[in-house]
Short mmCIF file of C-alpha atoms in Angstrom, two decimals:
data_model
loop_
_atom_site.label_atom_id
_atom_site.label_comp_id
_atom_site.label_asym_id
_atom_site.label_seq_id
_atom_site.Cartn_x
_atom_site.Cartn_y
_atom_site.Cartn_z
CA UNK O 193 -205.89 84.32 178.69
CA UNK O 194 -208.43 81.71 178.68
CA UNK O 195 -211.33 84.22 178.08
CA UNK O 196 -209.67 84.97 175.02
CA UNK O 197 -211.03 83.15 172.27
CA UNK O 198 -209.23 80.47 170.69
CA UNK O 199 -208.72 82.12 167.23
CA UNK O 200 -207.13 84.88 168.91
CA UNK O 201 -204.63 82.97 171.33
CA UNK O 202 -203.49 81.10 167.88
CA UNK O 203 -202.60 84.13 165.99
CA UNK O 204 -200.88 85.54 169.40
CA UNK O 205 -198.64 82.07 169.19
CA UNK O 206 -197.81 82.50 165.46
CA UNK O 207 -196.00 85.59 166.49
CA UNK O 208 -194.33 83.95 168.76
CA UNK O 209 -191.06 82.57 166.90
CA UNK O 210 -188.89 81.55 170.13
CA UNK O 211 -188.77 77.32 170.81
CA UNK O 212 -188.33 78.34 174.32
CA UNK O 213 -191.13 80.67 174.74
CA UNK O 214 -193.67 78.21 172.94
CA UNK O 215 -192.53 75.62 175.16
CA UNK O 216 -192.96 77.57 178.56
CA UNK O 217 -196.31 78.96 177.21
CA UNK O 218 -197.51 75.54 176.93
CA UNK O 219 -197.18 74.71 180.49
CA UNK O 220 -199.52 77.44 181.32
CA UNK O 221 -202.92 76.10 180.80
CA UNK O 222 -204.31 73.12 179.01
CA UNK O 223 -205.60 75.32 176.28
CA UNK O 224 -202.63 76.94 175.56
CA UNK O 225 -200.92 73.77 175.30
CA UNK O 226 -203.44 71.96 172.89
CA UNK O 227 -203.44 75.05 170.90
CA UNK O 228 -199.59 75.31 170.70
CA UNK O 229 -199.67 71.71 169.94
CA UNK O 230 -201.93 71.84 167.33
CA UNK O 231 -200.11 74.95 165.60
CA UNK O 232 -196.81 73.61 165.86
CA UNK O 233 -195.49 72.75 162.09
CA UNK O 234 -192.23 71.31 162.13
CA UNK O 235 -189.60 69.96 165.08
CA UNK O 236 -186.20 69.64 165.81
CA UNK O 237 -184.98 66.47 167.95
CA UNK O 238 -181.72 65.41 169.57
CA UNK O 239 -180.77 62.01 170.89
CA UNK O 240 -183.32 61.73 173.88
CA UNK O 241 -185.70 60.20 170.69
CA UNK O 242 -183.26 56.41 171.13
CA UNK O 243 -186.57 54.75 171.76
CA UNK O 244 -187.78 55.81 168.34
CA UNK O 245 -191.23 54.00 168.05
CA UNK O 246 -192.59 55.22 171.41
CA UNK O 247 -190.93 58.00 170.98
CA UNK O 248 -192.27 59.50 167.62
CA UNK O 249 -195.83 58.32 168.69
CA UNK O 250 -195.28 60.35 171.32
CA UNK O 251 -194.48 63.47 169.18
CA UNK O 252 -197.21 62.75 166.82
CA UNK O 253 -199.98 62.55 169.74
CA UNK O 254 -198.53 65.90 170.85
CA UNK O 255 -197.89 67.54 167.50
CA UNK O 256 -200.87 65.99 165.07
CA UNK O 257 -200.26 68.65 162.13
CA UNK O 258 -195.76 68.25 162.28
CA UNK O 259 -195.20 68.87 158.12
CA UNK O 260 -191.52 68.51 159.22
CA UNK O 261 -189.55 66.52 161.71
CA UNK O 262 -185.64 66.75 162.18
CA UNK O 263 -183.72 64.22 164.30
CA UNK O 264 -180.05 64.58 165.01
CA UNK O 265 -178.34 62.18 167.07
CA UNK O 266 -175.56 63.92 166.33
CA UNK O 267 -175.29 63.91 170.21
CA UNK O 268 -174.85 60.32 170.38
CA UNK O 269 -177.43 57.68 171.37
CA UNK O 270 -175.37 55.67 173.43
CA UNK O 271 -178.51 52.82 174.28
CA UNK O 272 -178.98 51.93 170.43
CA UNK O 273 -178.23 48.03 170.83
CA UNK O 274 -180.39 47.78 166.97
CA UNK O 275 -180.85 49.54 163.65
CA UNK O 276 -181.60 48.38 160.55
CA UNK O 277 -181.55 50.80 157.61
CA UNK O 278 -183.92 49.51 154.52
CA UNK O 279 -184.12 51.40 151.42
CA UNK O 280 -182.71 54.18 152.62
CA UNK O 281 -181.41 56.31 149.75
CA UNK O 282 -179.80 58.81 151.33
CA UNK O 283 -177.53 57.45 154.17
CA UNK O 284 -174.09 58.00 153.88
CA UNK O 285 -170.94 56.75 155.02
CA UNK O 286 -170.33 59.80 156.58
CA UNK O 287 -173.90 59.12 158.41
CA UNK O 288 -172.63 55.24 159.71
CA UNK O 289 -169.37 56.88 160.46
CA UNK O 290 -171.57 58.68 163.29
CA UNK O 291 -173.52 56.20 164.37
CA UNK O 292 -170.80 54.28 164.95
CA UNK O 293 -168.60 56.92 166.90
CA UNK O 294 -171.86 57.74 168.84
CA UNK O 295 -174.01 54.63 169.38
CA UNK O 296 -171.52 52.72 171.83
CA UNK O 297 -174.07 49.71 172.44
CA UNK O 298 -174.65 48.96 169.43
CA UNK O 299 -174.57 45.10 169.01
CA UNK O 300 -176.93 44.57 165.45
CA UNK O 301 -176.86 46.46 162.20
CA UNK O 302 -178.84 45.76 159.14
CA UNK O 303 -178.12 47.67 155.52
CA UNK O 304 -180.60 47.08 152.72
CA UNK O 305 -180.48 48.67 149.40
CA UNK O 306 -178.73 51.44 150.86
CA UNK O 307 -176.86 53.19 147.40
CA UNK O 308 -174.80 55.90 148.95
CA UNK O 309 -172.89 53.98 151.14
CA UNK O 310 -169.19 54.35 148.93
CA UNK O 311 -166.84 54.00 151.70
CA UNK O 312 -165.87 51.74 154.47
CA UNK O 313 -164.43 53.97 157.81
CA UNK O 314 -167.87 52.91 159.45
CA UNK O 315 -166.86 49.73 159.62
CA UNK O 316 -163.39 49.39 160.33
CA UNK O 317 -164.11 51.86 163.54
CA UNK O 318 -166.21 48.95 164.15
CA UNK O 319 -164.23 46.23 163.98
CA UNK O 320 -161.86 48.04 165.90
CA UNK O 321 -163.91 50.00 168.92
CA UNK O 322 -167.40 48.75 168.45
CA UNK O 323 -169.42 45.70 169.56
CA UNK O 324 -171.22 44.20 167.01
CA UNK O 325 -172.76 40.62 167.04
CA UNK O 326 -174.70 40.89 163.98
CA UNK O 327 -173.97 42.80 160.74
CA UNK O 328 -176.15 42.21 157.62
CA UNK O 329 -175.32 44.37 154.51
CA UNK O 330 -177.67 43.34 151.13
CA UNK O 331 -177.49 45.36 148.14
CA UNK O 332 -175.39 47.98 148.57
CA UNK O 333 -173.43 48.61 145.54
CA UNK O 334 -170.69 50.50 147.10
CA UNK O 335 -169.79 47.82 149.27
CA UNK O 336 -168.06 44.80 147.79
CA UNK O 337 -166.87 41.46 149.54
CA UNK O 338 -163.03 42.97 149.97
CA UNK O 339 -164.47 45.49 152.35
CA UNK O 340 -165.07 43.15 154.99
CA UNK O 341 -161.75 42.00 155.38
CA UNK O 342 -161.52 45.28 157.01
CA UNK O 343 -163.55 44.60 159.78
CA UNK O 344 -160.67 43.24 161.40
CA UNK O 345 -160.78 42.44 164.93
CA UNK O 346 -164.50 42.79 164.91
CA UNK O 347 -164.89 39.46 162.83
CA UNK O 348 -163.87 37.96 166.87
CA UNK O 349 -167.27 39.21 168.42
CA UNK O 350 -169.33 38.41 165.50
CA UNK O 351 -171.95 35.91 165.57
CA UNK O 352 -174.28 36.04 162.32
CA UNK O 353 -172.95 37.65 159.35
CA UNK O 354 -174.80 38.16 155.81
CA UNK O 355 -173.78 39.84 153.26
CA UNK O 356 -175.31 39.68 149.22
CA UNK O 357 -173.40 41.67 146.45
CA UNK O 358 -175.93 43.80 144.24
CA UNK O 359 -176.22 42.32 140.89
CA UNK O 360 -175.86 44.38 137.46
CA UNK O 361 -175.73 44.12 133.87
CA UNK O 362 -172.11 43.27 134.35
CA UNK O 363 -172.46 40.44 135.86
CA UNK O 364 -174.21 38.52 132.47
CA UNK O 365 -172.05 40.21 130.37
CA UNK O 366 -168.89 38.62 131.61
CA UNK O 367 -170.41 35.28 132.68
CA UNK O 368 -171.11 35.94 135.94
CA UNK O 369 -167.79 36.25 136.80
CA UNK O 370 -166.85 39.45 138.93
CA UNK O 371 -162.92 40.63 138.65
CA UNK O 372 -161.40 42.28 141.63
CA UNK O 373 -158.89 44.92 139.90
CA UNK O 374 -157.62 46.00 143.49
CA UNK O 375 -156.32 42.20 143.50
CA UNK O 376 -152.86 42.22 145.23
CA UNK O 377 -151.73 38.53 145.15
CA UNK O 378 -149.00 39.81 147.86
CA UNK O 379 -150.84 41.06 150.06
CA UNK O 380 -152.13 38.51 152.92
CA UNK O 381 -152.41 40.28 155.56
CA UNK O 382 -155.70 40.83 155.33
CA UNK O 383 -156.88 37.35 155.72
CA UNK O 384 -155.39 37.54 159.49
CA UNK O 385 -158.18 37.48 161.47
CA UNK O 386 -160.64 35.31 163.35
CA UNK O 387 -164.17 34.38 163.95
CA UNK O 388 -164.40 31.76 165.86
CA UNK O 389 -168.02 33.17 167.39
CA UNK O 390 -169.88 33.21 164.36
CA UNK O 391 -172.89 31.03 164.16
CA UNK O 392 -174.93 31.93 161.09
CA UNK O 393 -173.66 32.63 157.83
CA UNK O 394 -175.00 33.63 154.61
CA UNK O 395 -173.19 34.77 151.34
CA UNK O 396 -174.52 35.69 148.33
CA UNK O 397 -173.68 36.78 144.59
CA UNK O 398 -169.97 37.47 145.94
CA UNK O 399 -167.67 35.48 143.41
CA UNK O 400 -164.61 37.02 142.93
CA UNK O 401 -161.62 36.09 140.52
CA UNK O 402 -159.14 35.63 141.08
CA UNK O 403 -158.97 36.12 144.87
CA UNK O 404 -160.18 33.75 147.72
CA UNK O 405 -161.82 37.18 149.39
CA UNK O 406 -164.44 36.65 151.53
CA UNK O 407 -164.83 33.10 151.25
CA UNK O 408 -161.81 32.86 153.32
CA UNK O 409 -163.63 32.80 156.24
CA UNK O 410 -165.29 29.78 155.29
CA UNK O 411 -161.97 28.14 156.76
CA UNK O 412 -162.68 30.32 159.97
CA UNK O 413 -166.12 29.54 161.56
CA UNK O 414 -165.30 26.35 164.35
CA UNK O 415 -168.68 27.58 165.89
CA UNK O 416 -170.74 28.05 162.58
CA UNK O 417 -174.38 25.94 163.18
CA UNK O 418 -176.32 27.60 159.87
CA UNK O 419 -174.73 28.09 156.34
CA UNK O 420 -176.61 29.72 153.45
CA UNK O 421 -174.75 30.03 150.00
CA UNK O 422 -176.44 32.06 147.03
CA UNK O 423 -173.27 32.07 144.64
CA UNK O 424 -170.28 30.27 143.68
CA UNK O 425 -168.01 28.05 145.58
CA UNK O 426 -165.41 25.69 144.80
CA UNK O 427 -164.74 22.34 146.04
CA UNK O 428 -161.75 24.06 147.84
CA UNK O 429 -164.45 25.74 149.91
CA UNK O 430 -166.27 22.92 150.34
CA UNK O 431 -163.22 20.60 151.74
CA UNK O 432 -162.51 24.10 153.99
CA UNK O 433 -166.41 24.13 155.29
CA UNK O 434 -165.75 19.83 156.43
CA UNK O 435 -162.95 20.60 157.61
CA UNK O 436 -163.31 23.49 160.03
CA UNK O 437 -166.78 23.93 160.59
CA UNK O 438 -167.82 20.77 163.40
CA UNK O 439 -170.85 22.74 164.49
CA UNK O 440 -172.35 22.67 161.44
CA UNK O 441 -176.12 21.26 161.29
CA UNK O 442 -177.89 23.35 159.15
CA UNK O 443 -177.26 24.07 155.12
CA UNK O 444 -179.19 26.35 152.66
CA UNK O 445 -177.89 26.27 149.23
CA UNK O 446 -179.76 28.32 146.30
CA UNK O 447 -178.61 28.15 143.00
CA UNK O 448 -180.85 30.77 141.03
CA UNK O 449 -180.38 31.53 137.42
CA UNK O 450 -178.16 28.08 136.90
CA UNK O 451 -178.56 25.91 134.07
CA UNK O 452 -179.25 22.45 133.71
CA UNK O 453 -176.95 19.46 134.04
CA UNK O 454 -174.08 20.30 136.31
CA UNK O 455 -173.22 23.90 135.22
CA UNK O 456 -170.24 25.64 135.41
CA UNK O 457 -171.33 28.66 137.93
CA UNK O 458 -171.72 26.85 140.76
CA UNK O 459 -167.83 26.11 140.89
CA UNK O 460 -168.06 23.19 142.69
CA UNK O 461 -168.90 19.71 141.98
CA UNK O 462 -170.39 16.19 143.32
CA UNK O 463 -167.67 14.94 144.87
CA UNK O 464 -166.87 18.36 146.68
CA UNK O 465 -170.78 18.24 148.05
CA UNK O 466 -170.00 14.84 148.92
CA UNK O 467 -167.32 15.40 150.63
CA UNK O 468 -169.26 18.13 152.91
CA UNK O 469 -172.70 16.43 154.06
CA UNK O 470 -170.71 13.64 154.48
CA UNK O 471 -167.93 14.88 156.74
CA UNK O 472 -170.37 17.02 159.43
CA UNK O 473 -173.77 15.90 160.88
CA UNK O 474 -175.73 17.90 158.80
CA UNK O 475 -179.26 17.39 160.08
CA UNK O 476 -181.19 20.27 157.95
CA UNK O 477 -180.54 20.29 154.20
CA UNK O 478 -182.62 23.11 151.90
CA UNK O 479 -181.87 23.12 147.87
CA UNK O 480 -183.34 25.51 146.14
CA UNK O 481 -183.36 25.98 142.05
CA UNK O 482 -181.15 23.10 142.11
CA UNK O 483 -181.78 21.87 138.60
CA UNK O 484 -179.48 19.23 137.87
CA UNK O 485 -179.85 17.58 141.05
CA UNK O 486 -181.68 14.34 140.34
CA UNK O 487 -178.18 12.01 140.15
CA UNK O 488 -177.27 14.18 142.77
CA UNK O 489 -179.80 12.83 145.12
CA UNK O 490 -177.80 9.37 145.79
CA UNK O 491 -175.06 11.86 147.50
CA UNK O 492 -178.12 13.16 149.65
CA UNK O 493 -179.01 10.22 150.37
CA UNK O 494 -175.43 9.06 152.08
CA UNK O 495 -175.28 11.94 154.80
CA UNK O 496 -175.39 9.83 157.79
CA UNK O 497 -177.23 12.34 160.50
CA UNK O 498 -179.74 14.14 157.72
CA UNK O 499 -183.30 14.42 159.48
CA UNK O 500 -185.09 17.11 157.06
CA UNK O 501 -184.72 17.87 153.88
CA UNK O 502 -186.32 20.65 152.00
CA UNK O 503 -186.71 20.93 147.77
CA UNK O 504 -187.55 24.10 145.87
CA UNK O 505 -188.16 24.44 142.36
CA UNK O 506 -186.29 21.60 141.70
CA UNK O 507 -187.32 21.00 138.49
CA UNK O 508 -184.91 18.31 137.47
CA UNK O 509 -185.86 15.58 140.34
CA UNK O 510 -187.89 12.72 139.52
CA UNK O 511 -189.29 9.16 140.43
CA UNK O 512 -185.18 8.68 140.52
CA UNK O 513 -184.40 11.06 143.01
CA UNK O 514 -186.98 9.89 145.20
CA UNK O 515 -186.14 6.20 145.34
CA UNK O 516 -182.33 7.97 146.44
CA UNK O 517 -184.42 9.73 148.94
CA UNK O 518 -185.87 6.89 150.32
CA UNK O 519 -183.23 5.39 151.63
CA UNK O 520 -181.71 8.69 153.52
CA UNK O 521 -180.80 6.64 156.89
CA UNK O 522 -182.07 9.40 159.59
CA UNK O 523 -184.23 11.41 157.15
CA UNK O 524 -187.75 11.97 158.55
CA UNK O 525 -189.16 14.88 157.54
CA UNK O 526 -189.18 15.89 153.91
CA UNK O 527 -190.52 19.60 152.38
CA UNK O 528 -191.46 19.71 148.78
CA UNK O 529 -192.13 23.07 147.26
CA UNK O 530 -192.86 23.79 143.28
CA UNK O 531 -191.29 20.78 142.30
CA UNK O 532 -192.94 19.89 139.13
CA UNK O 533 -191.34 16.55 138.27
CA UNK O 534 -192.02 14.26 141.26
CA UNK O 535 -195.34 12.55 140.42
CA UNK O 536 -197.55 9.86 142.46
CA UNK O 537 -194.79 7.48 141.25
CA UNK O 538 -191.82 9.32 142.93
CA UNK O 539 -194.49 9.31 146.38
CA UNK O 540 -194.56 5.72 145.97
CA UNK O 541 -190.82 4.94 146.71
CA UNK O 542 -191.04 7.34 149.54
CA UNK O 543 -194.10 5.00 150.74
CA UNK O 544 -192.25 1.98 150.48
CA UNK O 545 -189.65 3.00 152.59
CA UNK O 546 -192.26 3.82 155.85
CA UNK O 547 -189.39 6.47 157.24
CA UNK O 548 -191.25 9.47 156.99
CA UNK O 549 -192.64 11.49 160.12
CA UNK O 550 -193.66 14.75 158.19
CA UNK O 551 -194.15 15.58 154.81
CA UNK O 552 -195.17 18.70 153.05
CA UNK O 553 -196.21 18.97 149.59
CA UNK O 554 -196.89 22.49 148.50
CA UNK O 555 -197.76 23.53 144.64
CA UNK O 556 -196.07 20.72 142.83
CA UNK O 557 -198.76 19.92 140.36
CA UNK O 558 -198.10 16.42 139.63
CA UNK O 559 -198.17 14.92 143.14
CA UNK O 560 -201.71 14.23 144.47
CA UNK O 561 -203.01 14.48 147.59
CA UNK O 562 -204.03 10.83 147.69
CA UNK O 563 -200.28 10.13 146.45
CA UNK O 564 -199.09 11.96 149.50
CA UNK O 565 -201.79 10.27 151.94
CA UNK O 566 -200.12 7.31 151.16
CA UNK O 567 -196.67 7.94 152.13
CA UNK O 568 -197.83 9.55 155.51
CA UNK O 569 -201.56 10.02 156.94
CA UNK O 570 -201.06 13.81 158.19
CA UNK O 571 -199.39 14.98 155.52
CA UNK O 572 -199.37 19.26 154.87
CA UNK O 573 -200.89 19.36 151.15
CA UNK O 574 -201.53 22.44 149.49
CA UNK O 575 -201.75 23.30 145.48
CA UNK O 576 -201.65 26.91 145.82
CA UNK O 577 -198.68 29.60 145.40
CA UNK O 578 -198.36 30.40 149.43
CA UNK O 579 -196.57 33.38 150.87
CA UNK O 580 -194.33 30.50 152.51
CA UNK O 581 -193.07 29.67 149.14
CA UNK O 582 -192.98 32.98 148.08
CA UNK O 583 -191.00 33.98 151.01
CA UNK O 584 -188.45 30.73 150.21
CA UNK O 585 -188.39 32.19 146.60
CA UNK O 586 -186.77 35.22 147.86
CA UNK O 587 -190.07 37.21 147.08
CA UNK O 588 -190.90 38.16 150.42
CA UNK O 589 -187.34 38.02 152.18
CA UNK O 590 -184.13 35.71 152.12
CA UNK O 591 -182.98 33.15 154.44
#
């Protein structure tokens, strides 16, 4: 066949409509297999593709004109250990029902804007049979807060946990303030688990009224190091988080869309935050959009252990905040990011105090870089919008 010429041999494999027969016919000769390669327009996979990037290169290399590629691992994939699912439209609960019947190893599992997710058997098959260390679910609005607490024993194995409720119109309308009509006051049963493993913790956008929900496992986490809140909290929570949490070193709290003063939707108030960076030793300490926070810097300013602490787009903290700042006892390195209100004056407390190790100053247009110089010789200076900040803006990815 390899007299033939090439034209030829490629309308004799058109004809050819058998998987099987392409596939032996490839094995042949070299041209019959670049040929067949070349012709071949779609593909249909099973689960030997598990190590998906090498794999599909693979298949590209092999198949350079593929107009359609299939992949069921409806034959399980039983060495998945990771998948994370962004912006994928059309997976189904039906779809993470499989995956988690059929991927066995599967210890990490990331949902992003994932809309047709409506239903929750996925997950309690996973809190009851599967493995999972790390679970991260972000806007997917058919998955609310209430789900989780049918994870059940699955919240025992976990280690980091995120979840952020997908925002709508609703939530301006009433206030901000999300009602949970399958509310059963009775019903406690559900808050009967542990998760005494988990380390990192993030929640955002998930207030509920009028049940505790999800921010019962606040009171849970005797191993929790990192805690990032984007949403509403009481000081109940708070007291729960000092209580129960002696790990804790690291907190990240962003209030976005928050008035000035001390508003109302944050839930909580200064003697609850007190209360918390006071009770643990808190060493890293990030506020972001906190906007009535100036006052609020003399409670900073009493956590014993505190070592960095990182503002962003803090508009509302001033000369004042920075003499508070000053006098942190352990604080040594201090990140400043779009905050517009600390001037050369608020860099000259810092200076006085000579505490400071590090200091970065990034686009907060009334500091100068001779200000900064002063307070610390190798100081990180920068005027411009970075994709640092950007990232810590929630532009680029969340914390």
């Amino acid at each position: 066949m390899e007299d033939l010429p090439e034209a030829l041999v490629t309308e004799i494999l058109k004809r050819i409509t058998s998987t099987s027969d392409l596939n032996s016919l490839s094995l042949v000769s070299k041209q019959l297999y670049k040929i067949e390669g070349n012709q071949r327009g779609a593909i249909h996979v099973g689960s030997g593709l598990c190590t998906a990037t090498k794999a599909l290169t693979s298949l590209c290399a092999r198949f350079p004109n593929l107009r359609k590629v299939e992949i069921d691992y409806s034959a399980y994939c039983k060495t998945l250990v990771s998948l994370r699912l962004n912006s994928a439209p059309k997976i189904t609960s039906i779809g993470l029902f499989s995956v988690a019947v059929g991927c066995t190893s599967l210890s990490a599992l990331h949902l992003i804007d994932c809309e047709k997710i409506d239903s929750v058997e996925w997950l309690e098959y996973l809190g009851r049979d599967g493995s999972l260390k790390e679970l991260v679910v972000k806007n997917c609005k058919g998955v609310n807060h209430r789900d989780f607490l049918k994870f059940g024993s699955g919240w025992m194995k976990l280690q980091k946990f995120e979840f952020e409720r997908k925002r709508g119109i609703d939530d301006r309308l009433l206030g901000d303030m999300v009602y949970d009509s399958s509310y059963n006051a009775h019903n406690t049963d559900i808050y009967d688990f542990c998760c005494e493993s988990l380390k990192d913790l993030r929640f955002a956008h998930i207030k509920t009224w009028p049940e505790v929900g999800l921010r019962v496992v606040l009171g849970k986490c005797k191993a929790l190091e990192k805690l990032c809140l984007e949403t509403s909290f009481t000081d109940n929570s708070l007291y729960a988080i000092a209580l129960n949490c002696p790990m804790l070193q690291i907190i990240d709290l962003r209030f976005t869309r928050c008035s000035r003063d001390w508003p109302l939707e944050i839930g909580f108030t200064q003697k609850g935050f007190l209360t918390l960076i006071q009770s643990r030793a808190i060493r890293v300490l990030v506020l972001n959009n906190a906007n009535f926070f100036d006052e609020g810097m003399k409670a900073v300013s009493s956590s014993p252990h505190l070592e960095t602490l990182e503002l962003i787009l803090c508009h509302a903290v001033t000369y004042v905040g920075m003499r508070f700042i000053a006098h942190t006892p352990c604080l040594s390195n201090l990140i400043l990011r779009a905050c517009h209100n600390i001037t050369d004056v608020g860099m000259a407390e810092l200076g006085r105090a000579h505490k400071l190790e590090s200091l970065v100053i990034e686009y907060c247009g009334e500091i100068s870089l001779q200000a900064a110089q002063g307070v610390i010789k190798s100081v990180h200076y920068s005027s411009k919008f970075s994709d640092a900040l950007k990232k810590k803006l929630g532009f680029l990815g969340k914390c």
